[in-house]
JSON list of C-alpha atoms in Angstrom, two decimals:
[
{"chain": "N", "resi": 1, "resn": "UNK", "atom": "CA", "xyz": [1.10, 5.82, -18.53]},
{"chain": "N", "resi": 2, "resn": "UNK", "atom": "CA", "xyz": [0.71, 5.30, -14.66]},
{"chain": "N", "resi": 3, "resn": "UNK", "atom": "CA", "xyz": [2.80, 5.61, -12.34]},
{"chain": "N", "resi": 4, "resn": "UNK", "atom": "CA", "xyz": [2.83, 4.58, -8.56]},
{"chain": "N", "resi": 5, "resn": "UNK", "atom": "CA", "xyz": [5.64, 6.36, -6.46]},
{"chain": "N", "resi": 6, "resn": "UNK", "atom": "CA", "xyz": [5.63, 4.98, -2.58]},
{"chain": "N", "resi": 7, "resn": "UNK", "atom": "CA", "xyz": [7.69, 6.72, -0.13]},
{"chain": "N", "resi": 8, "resn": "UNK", "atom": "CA", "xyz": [8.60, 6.45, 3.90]},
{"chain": "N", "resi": 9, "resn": "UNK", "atom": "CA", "xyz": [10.26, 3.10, 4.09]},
{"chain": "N", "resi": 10, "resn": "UNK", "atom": "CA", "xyz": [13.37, 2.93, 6.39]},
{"chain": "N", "resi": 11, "resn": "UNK", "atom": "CA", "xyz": [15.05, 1.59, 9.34]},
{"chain": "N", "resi": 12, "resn": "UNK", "atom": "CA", "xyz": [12.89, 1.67, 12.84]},
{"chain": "N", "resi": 13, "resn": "UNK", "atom": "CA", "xyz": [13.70, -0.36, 16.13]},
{"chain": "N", "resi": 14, "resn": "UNK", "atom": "CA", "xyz": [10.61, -2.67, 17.33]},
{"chain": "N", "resi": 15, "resn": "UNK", "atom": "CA", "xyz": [7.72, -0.92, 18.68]},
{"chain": "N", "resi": 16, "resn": "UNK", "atom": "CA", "xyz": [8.44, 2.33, 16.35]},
{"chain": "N", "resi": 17, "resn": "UNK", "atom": "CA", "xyz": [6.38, 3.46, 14.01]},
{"chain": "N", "resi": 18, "resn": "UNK", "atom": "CA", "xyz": [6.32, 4.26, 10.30]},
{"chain": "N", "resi": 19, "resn": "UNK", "atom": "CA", "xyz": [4.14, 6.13, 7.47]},
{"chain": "N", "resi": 20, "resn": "UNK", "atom": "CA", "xyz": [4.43, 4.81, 3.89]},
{"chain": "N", "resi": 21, "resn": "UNK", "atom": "CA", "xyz": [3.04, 6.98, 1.76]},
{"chain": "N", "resi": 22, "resn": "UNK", "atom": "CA", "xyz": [1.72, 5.88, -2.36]},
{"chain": "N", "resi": 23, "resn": "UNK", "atom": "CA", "xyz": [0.72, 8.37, -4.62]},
{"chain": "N", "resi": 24, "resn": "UNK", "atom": "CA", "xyz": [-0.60, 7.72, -7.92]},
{"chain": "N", "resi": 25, "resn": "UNK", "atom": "CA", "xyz": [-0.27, 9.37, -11.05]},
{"chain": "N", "resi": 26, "resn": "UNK", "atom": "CA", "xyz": [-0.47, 9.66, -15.49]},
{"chain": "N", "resi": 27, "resn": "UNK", "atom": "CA", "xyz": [-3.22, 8.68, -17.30]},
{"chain": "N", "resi": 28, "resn": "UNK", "atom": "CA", "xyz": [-6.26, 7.31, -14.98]},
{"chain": "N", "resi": 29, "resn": "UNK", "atom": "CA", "xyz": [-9.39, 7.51, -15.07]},
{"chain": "N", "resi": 30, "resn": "UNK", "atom": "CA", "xyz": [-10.78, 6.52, -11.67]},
{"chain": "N", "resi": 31, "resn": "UNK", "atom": "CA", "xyz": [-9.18, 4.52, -8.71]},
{"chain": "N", "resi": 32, "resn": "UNK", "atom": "CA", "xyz": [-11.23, 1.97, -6.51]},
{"chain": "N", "resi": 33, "resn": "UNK", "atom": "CA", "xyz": [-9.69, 0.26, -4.32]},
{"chain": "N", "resi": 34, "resn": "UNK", "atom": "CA", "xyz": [-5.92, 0.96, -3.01]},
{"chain": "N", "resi": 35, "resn": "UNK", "atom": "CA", "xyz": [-3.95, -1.10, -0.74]},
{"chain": "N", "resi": 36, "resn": "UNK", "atom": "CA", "xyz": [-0.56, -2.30, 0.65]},
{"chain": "N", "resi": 37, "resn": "UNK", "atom": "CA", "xyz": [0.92, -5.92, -0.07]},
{"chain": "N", "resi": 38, "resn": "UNK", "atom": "CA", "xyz": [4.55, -6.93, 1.17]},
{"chain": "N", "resi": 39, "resn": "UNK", "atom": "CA", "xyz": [6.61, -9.68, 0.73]},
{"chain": "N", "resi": 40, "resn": "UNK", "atom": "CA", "xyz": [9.70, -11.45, 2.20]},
{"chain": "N", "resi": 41, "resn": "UNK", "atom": "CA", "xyz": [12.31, -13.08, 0.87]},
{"chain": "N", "resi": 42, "resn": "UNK", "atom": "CA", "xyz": [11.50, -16.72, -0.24]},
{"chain": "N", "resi": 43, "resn": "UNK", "atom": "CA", "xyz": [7.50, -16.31, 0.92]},
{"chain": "N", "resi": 44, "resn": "UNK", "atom": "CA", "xyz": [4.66, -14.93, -1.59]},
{"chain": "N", "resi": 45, "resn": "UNK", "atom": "CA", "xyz": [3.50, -11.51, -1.41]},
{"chain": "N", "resi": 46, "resn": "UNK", "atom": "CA", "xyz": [0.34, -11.14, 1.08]},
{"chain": "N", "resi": 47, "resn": "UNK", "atom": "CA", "xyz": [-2.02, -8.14, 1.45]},
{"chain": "N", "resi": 48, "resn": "UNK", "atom": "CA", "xyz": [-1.32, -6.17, 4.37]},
{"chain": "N", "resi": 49, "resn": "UNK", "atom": "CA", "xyz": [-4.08, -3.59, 4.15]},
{"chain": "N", "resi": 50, "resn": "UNK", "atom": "CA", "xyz": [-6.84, -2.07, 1.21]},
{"chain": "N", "resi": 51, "resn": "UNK", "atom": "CA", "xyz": [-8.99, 0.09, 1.52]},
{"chain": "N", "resi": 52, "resn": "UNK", "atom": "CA", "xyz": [-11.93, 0.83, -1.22]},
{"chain": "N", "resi": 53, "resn": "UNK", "atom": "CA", "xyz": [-12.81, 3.93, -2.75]},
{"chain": "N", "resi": 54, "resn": "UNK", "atom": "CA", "xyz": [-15.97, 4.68, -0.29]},
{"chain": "N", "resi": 55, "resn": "UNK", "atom": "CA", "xyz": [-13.72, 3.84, 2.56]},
{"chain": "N", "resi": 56, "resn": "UNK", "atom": "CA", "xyz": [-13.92, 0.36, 3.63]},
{"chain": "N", "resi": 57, "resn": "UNK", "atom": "CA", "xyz": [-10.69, -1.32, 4.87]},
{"chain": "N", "resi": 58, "resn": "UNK", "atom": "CA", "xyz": [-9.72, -5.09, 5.49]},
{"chain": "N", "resi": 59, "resn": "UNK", "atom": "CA", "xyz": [-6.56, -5.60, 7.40]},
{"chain": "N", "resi": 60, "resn": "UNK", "atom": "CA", "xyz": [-4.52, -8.86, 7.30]},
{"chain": "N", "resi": 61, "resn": "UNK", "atom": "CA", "xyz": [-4.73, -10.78, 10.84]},
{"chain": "N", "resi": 62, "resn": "UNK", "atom": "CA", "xyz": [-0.96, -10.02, 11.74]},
{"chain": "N", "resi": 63, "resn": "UNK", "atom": "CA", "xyz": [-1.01, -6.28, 11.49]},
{"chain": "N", "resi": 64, "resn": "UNK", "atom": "CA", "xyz": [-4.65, -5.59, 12.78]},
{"chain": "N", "resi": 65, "resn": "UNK", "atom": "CA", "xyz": [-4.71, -3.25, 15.60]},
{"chain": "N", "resi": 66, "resn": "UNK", "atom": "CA", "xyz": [-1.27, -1.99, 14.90]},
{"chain": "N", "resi": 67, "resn": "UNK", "atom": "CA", "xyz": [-1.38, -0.54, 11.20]},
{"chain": "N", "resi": 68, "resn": "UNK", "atom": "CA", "xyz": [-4.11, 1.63, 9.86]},
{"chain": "N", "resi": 69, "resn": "UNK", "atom": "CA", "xyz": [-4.57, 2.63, 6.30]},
{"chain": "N", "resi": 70, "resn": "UNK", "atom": "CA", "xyz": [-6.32, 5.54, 4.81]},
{"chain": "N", "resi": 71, "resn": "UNK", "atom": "CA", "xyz": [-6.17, 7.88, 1.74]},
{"chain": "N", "resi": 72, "resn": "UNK", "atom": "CA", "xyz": [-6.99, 10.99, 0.13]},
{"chain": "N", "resi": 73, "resn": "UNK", "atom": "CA", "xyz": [-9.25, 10.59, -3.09]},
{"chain": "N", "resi": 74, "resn": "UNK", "atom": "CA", "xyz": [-8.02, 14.10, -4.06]},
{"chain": "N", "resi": 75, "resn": "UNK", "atom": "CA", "xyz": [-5.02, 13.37, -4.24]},
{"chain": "N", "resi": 76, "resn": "UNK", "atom": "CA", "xyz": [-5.06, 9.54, -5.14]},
{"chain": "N", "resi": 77, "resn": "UNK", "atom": "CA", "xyz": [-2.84, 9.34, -1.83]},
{"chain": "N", "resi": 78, "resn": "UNK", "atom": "CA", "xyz": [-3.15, 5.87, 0.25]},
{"chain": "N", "resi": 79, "resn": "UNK", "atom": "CA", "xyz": [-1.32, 5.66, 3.37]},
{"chain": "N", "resi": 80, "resn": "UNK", "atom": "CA", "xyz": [-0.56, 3.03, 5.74]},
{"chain": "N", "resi": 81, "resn": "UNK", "atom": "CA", "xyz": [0.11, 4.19, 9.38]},
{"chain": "N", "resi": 82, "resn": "UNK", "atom": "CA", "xyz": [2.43, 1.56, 10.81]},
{"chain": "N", "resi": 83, "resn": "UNK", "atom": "CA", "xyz": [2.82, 1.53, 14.88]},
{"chain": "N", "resi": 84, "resn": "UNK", "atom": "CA", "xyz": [3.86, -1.11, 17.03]},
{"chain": "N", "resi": 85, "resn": "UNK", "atom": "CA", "xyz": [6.73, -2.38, 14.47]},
{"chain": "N", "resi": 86, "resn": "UNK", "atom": "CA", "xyz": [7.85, -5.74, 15.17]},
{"chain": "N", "resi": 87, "resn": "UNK", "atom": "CA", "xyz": [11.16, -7.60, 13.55]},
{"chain": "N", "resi": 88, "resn": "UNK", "atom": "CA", "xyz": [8.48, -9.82, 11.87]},
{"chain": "N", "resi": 89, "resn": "UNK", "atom": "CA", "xyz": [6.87, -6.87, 9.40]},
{"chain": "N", "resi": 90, "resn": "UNK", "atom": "CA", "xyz": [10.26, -6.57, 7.73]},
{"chain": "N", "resi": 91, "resn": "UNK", "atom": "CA", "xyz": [9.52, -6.77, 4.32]},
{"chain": "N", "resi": 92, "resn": "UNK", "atom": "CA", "xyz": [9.50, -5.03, 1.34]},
{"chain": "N", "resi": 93, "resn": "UNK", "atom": "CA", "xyz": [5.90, -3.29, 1.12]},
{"chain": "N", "resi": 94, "resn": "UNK", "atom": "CA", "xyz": [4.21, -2.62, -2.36]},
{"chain": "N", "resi": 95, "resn": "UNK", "atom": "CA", "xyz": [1.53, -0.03, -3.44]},
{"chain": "N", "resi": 96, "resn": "UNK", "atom": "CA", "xyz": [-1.62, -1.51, -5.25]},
{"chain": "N", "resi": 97, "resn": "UNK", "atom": "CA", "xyz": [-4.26, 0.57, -7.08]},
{"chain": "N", "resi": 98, "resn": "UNK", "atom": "CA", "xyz": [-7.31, -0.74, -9.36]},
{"chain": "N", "resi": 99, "resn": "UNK", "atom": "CA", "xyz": [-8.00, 1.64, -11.85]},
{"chain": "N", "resi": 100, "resn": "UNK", "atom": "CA", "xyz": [-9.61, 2.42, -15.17]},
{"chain": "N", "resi": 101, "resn": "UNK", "atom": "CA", "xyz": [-7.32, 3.98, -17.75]},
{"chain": "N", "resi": 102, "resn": "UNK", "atom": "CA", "xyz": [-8.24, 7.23, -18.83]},
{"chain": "N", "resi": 103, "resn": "UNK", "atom": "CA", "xyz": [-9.99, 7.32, -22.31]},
{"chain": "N", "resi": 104, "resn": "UNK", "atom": "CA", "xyz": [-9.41, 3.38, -22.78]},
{"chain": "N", "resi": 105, "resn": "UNK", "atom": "CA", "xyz": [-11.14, 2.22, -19.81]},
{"chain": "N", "resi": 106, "resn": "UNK", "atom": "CA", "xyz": [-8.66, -0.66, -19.17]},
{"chain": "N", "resi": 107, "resn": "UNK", "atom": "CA", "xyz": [-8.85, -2.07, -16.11]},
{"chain": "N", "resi": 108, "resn": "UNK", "atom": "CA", "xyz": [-5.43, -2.03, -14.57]},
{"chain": "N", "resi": 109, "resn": "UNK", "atom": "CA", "xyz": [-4.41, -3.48, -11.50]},
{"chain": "N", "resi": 110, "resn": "UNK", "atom": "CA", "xyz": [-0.91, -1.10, -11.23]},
{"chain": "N", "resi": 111, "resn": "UNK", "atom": "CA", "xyz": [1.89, -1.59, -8.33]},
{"chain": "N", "resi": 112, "resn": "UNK", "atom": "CA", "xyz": [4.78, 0.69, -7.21]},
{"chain": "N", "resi": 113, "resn": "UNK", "atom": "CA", "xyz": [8.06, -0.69, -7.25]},
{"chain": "N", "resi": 114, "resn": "UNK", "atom": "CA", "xyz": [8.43, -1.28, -3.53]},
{"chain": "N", "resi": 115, "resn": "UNK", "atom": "CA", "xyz": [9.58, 0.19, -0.90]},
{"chain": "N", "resi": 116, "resn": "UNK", "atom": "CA", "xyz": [12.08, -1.58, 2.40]},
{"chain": "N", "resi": 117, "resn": "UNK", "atom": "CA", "xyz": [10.68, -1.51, 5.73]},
{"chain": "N", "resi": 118, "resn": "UNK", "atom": "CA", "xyz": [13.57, -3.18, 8.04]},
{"chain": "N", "resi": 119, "resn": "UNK", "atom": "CA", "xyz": [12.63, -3.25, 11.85]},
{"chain": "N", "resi": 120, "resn": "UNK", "atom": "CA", "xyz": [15.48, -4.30, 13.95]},
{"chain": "N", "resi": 121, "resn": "UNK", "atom": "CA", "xyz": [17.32, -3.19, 16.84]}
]
């Protein structure tokens, strides 16, 4: 029905940088607001980034200044520009996109299945 596919996870040393990339797809309607959550092992799952369908953002404390996210309404793209990696964002970072189902008009709040960032030397 939808689908969520993230993409550009990996293995970077600190102070590298990273683009994940979330694209979403099947049977929607209309997508407000998009973001990026992660979540280590043992701690609950925090918003890293989000970014509304007009363009405003919010940025958790820990990665302001350092990540940026943006996306392409298009394409139903949302990005998150990581720079300035430190060991500490190693996580496993999930895709996040409220939308309304196409001809139900559900509200859905859909995730991808996660992608690994691991920043280490």
């Amino acid at each position: 029905q939808v689908q969520l596919v993230e993409s550009g996870g990996g293995l970077v040393q600190p102070g590298g940088s990273l683009r994940l990339s979330c694209a979403a797809s099947g049977n929607i309607f209309s997508i407000s607001t998009m973001g990026w959550y992660r979540q280590a092992p043992g701690k609950e799952r925090e918003l890293v980034a989000r970014i509304t369908v007009a363009g405003s953002t919010n940025y958790a404390d820990s990665v302001k200044g350092r990540f940026t996210i943006s996306r392409d309404n298009a394409r139903n793209t949302v990005y998150l520009q990581m720079n300035s990696l430190k060991p500490e964002d190693t996580d496993v970072y999930y895709c996040n996109a409220r939308l309304v189902v196409r001809d139900t008009r559900d509200i859905l709040d859909a995730w991808g299945q996660g992608t690994l960032v691991t920043v280490s030397s």
